[in-house]
Amino acid sequence: MQLKAEQLATHLERGLQPVYLVYGDEPLLVIEAADAIRAAARRQGFDERKVLTAIAGFDWNGLYHAAGSLSLFGGRTLIDLRIPTGKPGREGGAALQEYCARPSPDSLLLVSMIGVDWREEKSAWMSALATAGVVVKLPTPGLGELPAWLAGRLRRQKQSASAEGLRFIAERVEGNLLAAHQEILKLGVLYPDGELSPQQIRDAVLNVARYDLDGLREALLVGDVARLVRTIDGLQQEGEAPLLILWAMAEEVRALAQISAGLARQQPLDALLRDARIWGARQTLIRQALKRLDRARAELALAHAARIDRMIKGLASGDVWDEFRQLGLRLAAA
């Protein structure tokens, strides 16, 4: 079954399928859709969750083990399979097809992927997922669609804005959904329910924090360790949401891991940058980072980001802010 993004919430209210795939080019949208499925699974008795991250060297037998092992709490298990590169490979594709042929009655398989190309969309493994359950493609709204997307986000927090105000936010974030999401959350904190005036929006959007997420990403890529640590410390002191920081860092980590893997296969860098949707000035920053990082370090960073995600969700113990610093140093240090 194929679903549009706007159909997912209604579908989840009616019951769950044994298999889900959510994918798209924008990490924010994929994370939110996966979160909605995880929440529905918890409500319907999937008390245990097993997170699998399919990076290079991943043992696909882990999928069978996760499905076959009994829950410690006697309930059912959500298998949270993340494929950061958007390509499971031959072995992974075969494993997914085999699982879909005989899905576990006591498990729900949730596969999330970022950056899937058109060839993978026509693959046998994706057809198997659609036959066994639900596939949700999450298209990134274009610049012309962004004001309507922003209006929908404001409605969720019982706010609204004029066309002028929505256009101002859209122009300010330049298509960056993570930045747009951050601005909407800021408006919810600063102002009460109801319609926002254009001046209120301008005041909030132009009041950029001294330690912002774009600065964090830039320090990460250029290898400016001192600025990186200062920025993370500043974000912590200003009470920035850890999940937003993880999104910002993970977007760069995924790109670096994807491109590093392609370089290891002797693929041309220009083509890899294009496939990873790296444009403009960001290409220069990514090229700088690739001079310091090899494939192994990039994949370790990806696994580290997944561990931080589990900490934020309360599934693992540790100091999230210290882990942000460690992840940043892993990538920024020469």
CSV table of C-alpha atoms in Angstrom, one decimal:
chain,number,residue,atom,x,y,z
A,1,MET,CA,0.0,0.0,0.0
A,2,GLN,CA,1.3,3.5,-0.9
A,3,LEU,CA,0.2,6.4,1.3
A,4,LYS,CA,0.7,10.1,0.9
A,5,ALA,CA,2.2,12.0,3.8
A,6,GLU,CA,-1.1,13.7,4.7
A,7,GLN,CA,-2.9,10.3,4.8
A,8,LEU,CA,-0.6,8.8,7.5
A,9,ALA,CA,-2.3,10.2,10.6
A,10,THR,CA,-5.8,9.0,9.5
A,11,HIS,CA,-4.4,5.6,8.6
A,12,LEU,CA,-2.7,5.1,12.0
A,13,GLU,CA,-6.0,5.8,13.8
A,14,ARG,CA,-7.5,2.8,12.0
A,15,GLY,CA,-4.9,0.2,12.9
A,16,LEU,CA,-1.4,-0.9,12.0
A,17,GLN,CA,0.1,-2.9,9.2
A,18,PRO,CA,3.0,-5.3,9.9
A,19,VAL,CA,5.5,-3.3,7.9
A,20,TYR,CA,6.2,0.4,7.2
A,21,LEU,CA,8.7,2.3,5.1
A,22,VAL,CA,9.0,6.0,5.4
A,23,TYR,CA,11.5,7.8,3.2
A,24,GLY,CA,12.3,11.2,1.6
A,25,ASP,CA,15.1,13.7,1.1
A,26,GLU,CA,14.3,15.9,4.2
A,27,PRO,CA,15.4,14.3,7.5
A,28,LEU,CA,12.9,16.4,9.5
A,29,LEU,CA,9.9,14.9,7.6
A,30,VAL,CA,11.2,11.3,7.8
A,31,ILE,CA,11.9,11.6,11.6
A,32,GLU,CA,8.4,13.1,12.3
A,33,ALA,CA,6.6,10.4,10.2
A,34,ALA,CA,8.6,7.6,12.0
A,35,ASP,CA,7.8,9.2,15.4
A,36,ALA,CA,4.1,9.1,14.5
A,37,ILE,CA,4.3,5.4,13.7
A,38,ARG,CA,6.3,4.7,16.9
A,39,ALA,CA,3.7,6.5,19.0
A,40,ALA,CA,0.9,4.5,17.4
A,41,ALA,CA,2.8,1.3,17.9
A,42,ARG,CA,3.2,2.0,21.6
A,43,ARG,CA,-0.5,2.7,22.0
A,44,GLN,CA,-1.3,-0.6,20.4
A,45,GLY,CA,0.8,-2.8,22.6
A,46,PHE,CA,4.3,-2.8,21.0
A,47,ASP,CA,6.0,-2.4,24.4
A,48,GLU,CA,9.6,-3.2,23.3
A,49,ARG,CA,11.7,-1.4,20.7
A,50,LYS,CA,14.9,-2.6,19.0
A,51,VAL,CA,16.9,-0.1,16.9
A,52,LEU,CA,19.0,-1.3,14.1
A,53,THR,CA,21.2,1.0,11.9
A,54,ALA,CA,22.3,-0.5,8.6
A,55,ILE,CA,25.7,1.0,8.0
A,56,ALA,CA,28.6,-0.6,6.2
A,57,GLY,CA,29.3,-4.1,7.7
A,58,PHE,CA,25.8,-4.4,9.1
A,59,ASP,CA,24.8,-8.0,9.7
A,60,TRP,CA,21.4,-8.5,8.2
A,61,ASN,CA,20.9,-11.6,10.3
A,62,GLY,CA,20.2,-9.0,13.1
A,63,LEU,CA,16.8,-8.4,11.4
A,64,TYR,CA,15.8,-12.0,11.8
A,65,HIS,CA,17.1,-12.2,15.4
A,66,ALA,CA,15.2,-9.1,16.3
A,67,ALA,CA,12.0,-10.5,14.9
A,68,GLY,CA,12.5,-13.9,16.4
A,69,SER,CA,13.5,-13.0,19.9
A,70,LEU,CA,10.8,-12.8,22.6
A,71,SER,CA,10.0,-9.5,24.3
A,72,LEU,CA,11.3,-9.2,27.8
A,73,PHE,CA,8.0,-7.8,28.9
A,74,GLY,CA,5.8,-10.4,27.2
A,75,GLY,CA,4.5,-7.9,24.7
A,76,ARG,CA,5.2,-7.2,21.0
A,77,THR,CA,8.3,-5.6,19.5
A,78,LEU,CA,8.8,-2.7,17.2
A,79,ILE,CA,11.9,-3.2,15.0
A,80,ASP,CA,13.2,0.3,14.2
A,81,LEU,CA,15.4,-0.2,11.1
A,82,ARG,CA,17.3,2.8,9.9
A,83,ILE,CA,19.1,2.8,6.5
A,84,PRO,CA,21.0,6.2,6.4
A,85,THR,CA,22.4,5.7,2.9
A,86,GLY,CA,19.0,5.1,1.4
A,87,LYS,CA,20.3,1.8,-0.2
A,88,PRO,CA,20.1,-1.5,1.6
A,89,GLY,CA,22.4,-3.2,-0.9
A,90,ARG,CA,21.9,-6.6,-2.4
A,91,GLU,CA,22.1,-8.5,0.9
A,92,GLY,CA,19.8,-6.0,2.6
A,93,GLY,CA,17.3,-6.0,-0.2
A,94,ALA,CA,17.1,-9.8,-0.1
A,95,ALA,CA,16.7,-9.8,3.7
A,96,LEU,CA,13.8,-7.3,3.5
A,97,GLN,CA,12.1,-9.3,0.8
A,98,GLU,CA,12.4,-12.5,2.8
A,99,TYR,CA,11.1,-10.7,5.9
A,100,CYS,CA,8.1,-9.3,4.0
A,101,ALA,CA,7.3,-12.8,2.7
A,102,ARG,CA,6.8,-14.0,6.3
A,103,PRO,CA,6.4,-11.0,8.6
A,104,SER,CA,6.6,-11.8,12.3
A,105,PRO,CA,3.1,-11.7,13.9
A,106,ASP,CA,4.6,-10.4,17.2
A,107,SER,CA,6.7,-7.6,15.5
A,108,LEU,CA,6.2,-4.4,13.6
A,109,LEU,CA,9.0,-3.5,11.2
A,110,LEU,CA,9.5,0.3,10.7
A,111,VAL,CA,12.1,1.1,8.0
A,112,SER,CA,13.2,4.7,7.6
A,113,MET,CA,15.5,6.0,4.9
A,114,ILE,CA,16.8,9.4,3.6
A,115,GLY,CA,17.9,10.2,0.1
A,116,VAL,CA,16.3,7.3,-1.8
A,117,ASP,CA,16.9,7.6,-5.6
A,118,TRP,CA,14.5,6.6,-8.4
A,119,ARG,CA,16.2,3.3,-9.0
A,120,GLU,CA,15.6,2.1,-5.5
A,121,GLU,CA,11.9,3.2,-5.8
A,122,LYS,CA,11.6,0.6,-8.6
A,123,SER,CA,13.4,-2.2,-6.7
A,124,ALA,CA,12.0,-5.6,-5.8
A,125,TRP,CA,12.6,-5.0,-2.1
A,126,MET,CA,10.5,-1.8,-2.1
A,127,SER,CA,7.7,-3.5,-3.9
A,128,ALA,CA,7.9,-6.2,-1.2
A,129,LEU,CA,7.5,-3.7,1.5
A,130,ALA,CA,4.5,-2.0,-0.2
A,131,THR,CA,2.9,-5.4,-0.7
A,132,ALA,CA,3.4,-6.5,3.0
A,133,GLY,CA,2.5,-3.2,4.5
A,134,VAL,CA,2.7,0.6,3.9
A,135,VAL,CA,5.1,2.8,2.0
A,136,VAL,CA,5.1,6.6,2.7
A,137,LYS,CA,7.1,8.9,0.5
A,138,LEU,CA,7.6,12.3,2.0
A,139,PRO,CA,8.3,14.9,-0.7
A,140,THR,CA,10.1,18.1,0.3
A,141,PRO,CA,7.9,21.2,-0.3
A,142,GLY,CA,9.3,23.5,-2.9
A,143,LEU,CA,9.8,27.2,-2.3
A,144,GLY,CA,6.4,28.0,-3.7
A,145,GLU,CA,4.7,25.4,-1.4
A,146,LEU,CA,6.6,26.5,1.7
A,147,PRO,CA,4.2,29.2,2.9
A,148,ALA,CA,1.3,26.7,3.0
A,149,TRP,CA,3.6,24.2,4.8
A,150,LEU,CA,4.4,26.9,7.4
A,151,ALA,CA,0.7,27.7,7.8
A,152,GLY,CA,0.0,24.1,8.6
A,153,ARG,CA,2.7,24.0,11.2
A,154,LEU,CA,1.3,27.2,12.8
A,155,ARG,CA,-2.1,25.7,13.0
A,156,ARG,CA,-0.8,22.8,15.0
A,157,GLN,CA,0.2,25.2,17.8
A,158,LYS,CA,-3.0,27.2,17.4
A,159,GLN,CA,-1.4,30.2,15.6
A,160,SER,CA,-1.9,31.8,12.2
A,161,ALA,CA,-0.2,34.4,10.0
A,162,SER,CA,-0.9,36.5,7.0
A,163,ALA,CA,0.4,35.7,3.6
A,164,GLU,CA,3.0,38.4,4.1
A,165,GLY,CA,4.2,36.9,7.3
A,166,LEU,CA,4.4,33.4,5.8
A,167,ARG,CA,6.4,34.7,2.8
A,168,PHE,CA,8.8,36.5,5.1
A,169,ILE,CA,9.6,33.3,7.0
A,170,ALA,CA,9.9,31.3,3.7
A,171,GLU,CA,12.3,33.8,2.2
A,172,ARG,CA,14.3,33.9,5.4
A,173,VAL,CA,14.8,30.1,5.7
A,174,GLU,CA,15.5,29.6,2.0
A,175,GLY,CA,13.9,26.2,1.8
A,176,ASN,CA,15.7,24.8,4.9
A,177,LEU,CA,12.9,22.9,6.6
A,178,LEU,CA,14.9,22.4,9.8
A,179,ALA,CA,15.4,26.2,10.1
A,180,ALA,CA,11.7,26.7,9.3
A,181,HIS,CA,10.7,24.3,12.0
A,182,GLN,CA,12.9,26.1,14.4
A,183,GLU,CA,11.3,29.4,13.6
A,184,ILE,CA,7.8,28.0,14.0
A,185,LEU,CA,8.7,26.6,17.5
A,186,LYS,CA,10.2,30.0,18.4
A,187,LEU,CA,6.9,31.7,17.5
A,188,GLY,CA,5.0,29.3,19.7
A,189,VAL,CA,7.2,30.1,22.7
A,190,LEU,CA,7.2,33.8,22.2
A,191,TYR,CA,3.5,34.5,21.4
A,192,PRO,CA,0.1,33.3,22.6
A,193,ASP,CA,-2.5,31.5,20.5
A,194,GLY,CA,-4.1,33.4,17.7
A,195,GLU,CA,-3.0,35.4,14.7
A,196,LEU,CA,0.5,36.7,14.5
A,197,SER,CA,1.2,40.2,13.1
A,198,PRO,CA,3.9,40.7,10.4
A,199,GLN,CA,5.9,42.8,12.9
A,200,GLN,CA,5.8,40.0,15.6
A,201,ILE,CA,7.1,37.6,13.0
A,202,ARG,CA,9.9,39.9,11.8
A,203,ASP,CA,10.9,40.6,15.4
A,204,ALA,CA,11.1,36.9,16.2
A,205,VAL,CA,12.8,35.7,13.0
A,206,LEU,CA,15.3,38.5,12.9
A,207,ASN,CA,16.2,37.9,16.6
A,208,VAL,CA,18.8,35.3,15.8
A,209,ALA,CA,20.5,33.6,18.7
A,210,ARG,CA,24.2,34.3,19.1
A,211,TYR,CA,24.9,30.6,19.0
A,212,ASP,CA,22.8,29.3,16.2
A,213,LEU,CA,22.5,25.9,14.5
A,214,ASP,CA,24.0,27.1,11.2
A,215,GLY,CA,27.1,28.2,13.0
A,216,LEU,CA,27.3,24.8,14.7
A,217,ARG,CA,27.1,23.0,11.3
A,218,GLU,CA,29.7,25.3,9.8
A,219,ALA,CA,32.2,24.8,12.7
A,220,LEU,CA,31.6,21.0,12.4
A,221,LEU,CA,32.5,20.9,8.7
A,222,VAL,CA,35.4,23.3,8.7
A,223,GLY,CA,37.0,21.7,11.7
A,224,ASP,CA,36.9,24.7,14.0
A,225,VAL,CA,37.1,22.8,17.3
A,226,ALA,CA,37.1,25.8,19.6
A,227,ARG,CA,34.1,27.4,17.9
A,228,LEU,CA,32.3,24.1,17.9
A,229,VAL,CA,32.6,23.6,21.6
A,230,ARG,CA,31.7,27.2,22.3
A,231,THR,CA,28.6,26.9,20.1
A,232,ILE,CA,27.4,23.7,21.8
A,233,ASP,CA,28.0,25.3,25.2
A,234,GLY,CA,26.0,28.4,24.1
A,235,LEU,CA,23.1,26.3,22.8
A,236,GLN,CA,22.9,24.4,26.0
A,237,GLN,CA,22.9,27.6,28.1
A,238,GLU,CA,20.2,29.1,25.9
A,239,GLY,CA,18.0,26.0,26.4
A,240,GLU,CA,17.9,24.9,22.8
A,241,ALA,CA,16.1,21.6,22.2
A,242,PRO,CA,18.5,18.6,22.0
A,243,LEU,CA,16.4,17.1,19.1
A,244,LEU,CA,16.9,20.2,17.0
A,245,ILE,CA,20.7,20.0,17.5
A,246,LEU,CA,20.8,16.3,16.7
A,247,TRP,CA,18.9,17.0,13.4
A,248,ALA,CA,21.4,19.7,12.5
A,249,MET,CA,24.4,17.6,13.2
A,250,ALA,CA,23.0,14.3,11.8
A,251,GLU,CA,22.2,16.0,8.5
A,252,GLU,CA,25.9,16.6,8.0
A,253,VAL,CA,26.9,13.2,9.4
A,254,ARG,CA,24.6,11.4,6.9
A,255,ALA,CA,25.9,13.4,4.0
A,256,LEU,CA,29.5,12.7,4.9
A,257,ALA,CA,28.9,9.0,5.4
A,258,GLN,CA,27.0,8.7,2.1
A,259,ILE,CA,29.7,10.6,0.2
A,260,SER,CA,32.6,8.8,1.9
A,261,ALA,CA,31.1,5.4,1.0
A,262,GLY,CA,30.8,6.5,-2.6
A,263,LEU,CA,34.4,7.7,-2.7
A,264,ALA,CA,35.5,4.3,-1.3
A,265,ARG,CA,33.7,2.8,-4.4
A,266,GLN,CA,35.7,5.1,-6.7
A,267,GLN,CA,32.7,7.2,-7.6
A,268,PRO,CA,33.3,10.9,-8.7
A,269,LEU,CA,33.0,13.5,-6.0
A,270,ASP,CA,30.9,15.9,-8.1
A,271,ALA,CA,28.3,13.2,-8.8
A,272,LEU,CA,28.2,12.2,-5.1
A,273,LEU,CA,27.6,15.8,-4.0
A,274,ARG,CA,24.8,16.1,-6.5
A,275,ASP,CA,23.2,12.9,-5.3
A,276,ALA,CA,23.5,14.0,-1.7
A,277,ARG,CA,21.7,17.3,-2.7
A,278,ILE,CA,24.7,19.4,-1.6
A,279,TRP,CA,24.7,22.7,-3.3
A,280,GLY,CA,26.4,26.1,-3.4
A,281,ALA,CA,28.6,27.2,-0.5
A,282,ARG,CA,27.9,24.0,1.4
A,283,GLN,CA,29.8,22.0,-1.2
A,284,THR,CA,33.0,23.9,-0.2
A,285,LEU,CA,32.4,23.0,3.5
A,286,ILE,CA,31.7,19.4,2.8
A,287,ARG,CA,34.8,19.1,0.7
A,288,GLN,CA,36.9,20.5,3.6
A,289,ALA,CA,35.4,17.9,5.9
A,290,LEU,CA,36.1,15.1,3.5
A,291,LYS,CA,39.8,16.0,3.6
A,292,ARG,CA,39.8,15.1,7.3
A,293,LEU,CA,37.4,12.1,7.3
A,294,ASP,CA,37.6,8.7,5.9
A,295,ARG,CA,34.7,6.3,5.5
A,296,ALA,CA,35.3,4.5,8.8
A,297,ARG,CA,35.2,7.7,10.8
A,298,ALA,CA,32.1,8.9,9.0
A,299,GLU,CA,30.3,5.6,9.7
A,300,LEU,CA,31.3,5.6,13.4
A,301,ALA,CA,29.9,9.2,13.6
A,302,LEU,CA,26.6,8.0,12.1
A,303,ALA,CA,26.4,5.2,14.7
A,304,HIS,CA,27.2,7.8,17.4
A,305,ALA,CA,24.4,10.0,16.2
A,306,ALA,CA,22.0,7.1,16.4
A,307,ARG,CA,23.1,6.5,20.0
A,308,ILE,CA,22.4,10.1,20.9
A,309,ASP,CA,18.9,9.7,19.3
A,310,ARG,CA,18.2,6.8,21.7
A,311,MET,CA,19.4,8.9,24.7
A,312,ILE,CA,17.1,11.8,23.7
A,313,LYS,CA,14.2,9.4,23.5
A,314,GLY,CA,15.0,7.9,26.9
A,315,LEU,CA,16.1,4.5,25.5
A,316,ALA,CA,19.7,4.8,26.6
A,317,SER,CA,21.5,6.5,29.5
A,318,GLY,CA,24.2,9.2,29.2
A,319,ASP,CA,24.8,13.0,29.1
A,320,VAL,CA,23.3,14.1,25.8
A,321,TRP,CA,25.2,17.4,25.8
A,322,ASP,CA,28.5,15.7,26.4
A,323,GLU,CA,27.7,13.3,23.6
A,324,PHE,CA,27.1,16.2,21.3
A,325,ARG,CA,30.6,17.5,22.1
A,326,GLN,CA,32.1,14.1,21.6
A,327,LEU,CA,30.3,13.7,18.2
A,328,GLY,CA,31.5,17.1,17.1
A,329,LEU,CA,35.1,16.4,18.1
A,330,ARG,CA,34.9,13.1,16.3
A,331,LEU,CA,34.1,15.0,13.1
A,332,ALA,CA,36.0,18.3,13.5
A,333,ALA,CA,39.3,17.1,14.9
A,334,ALA,CA,42.1,16.6,12.3
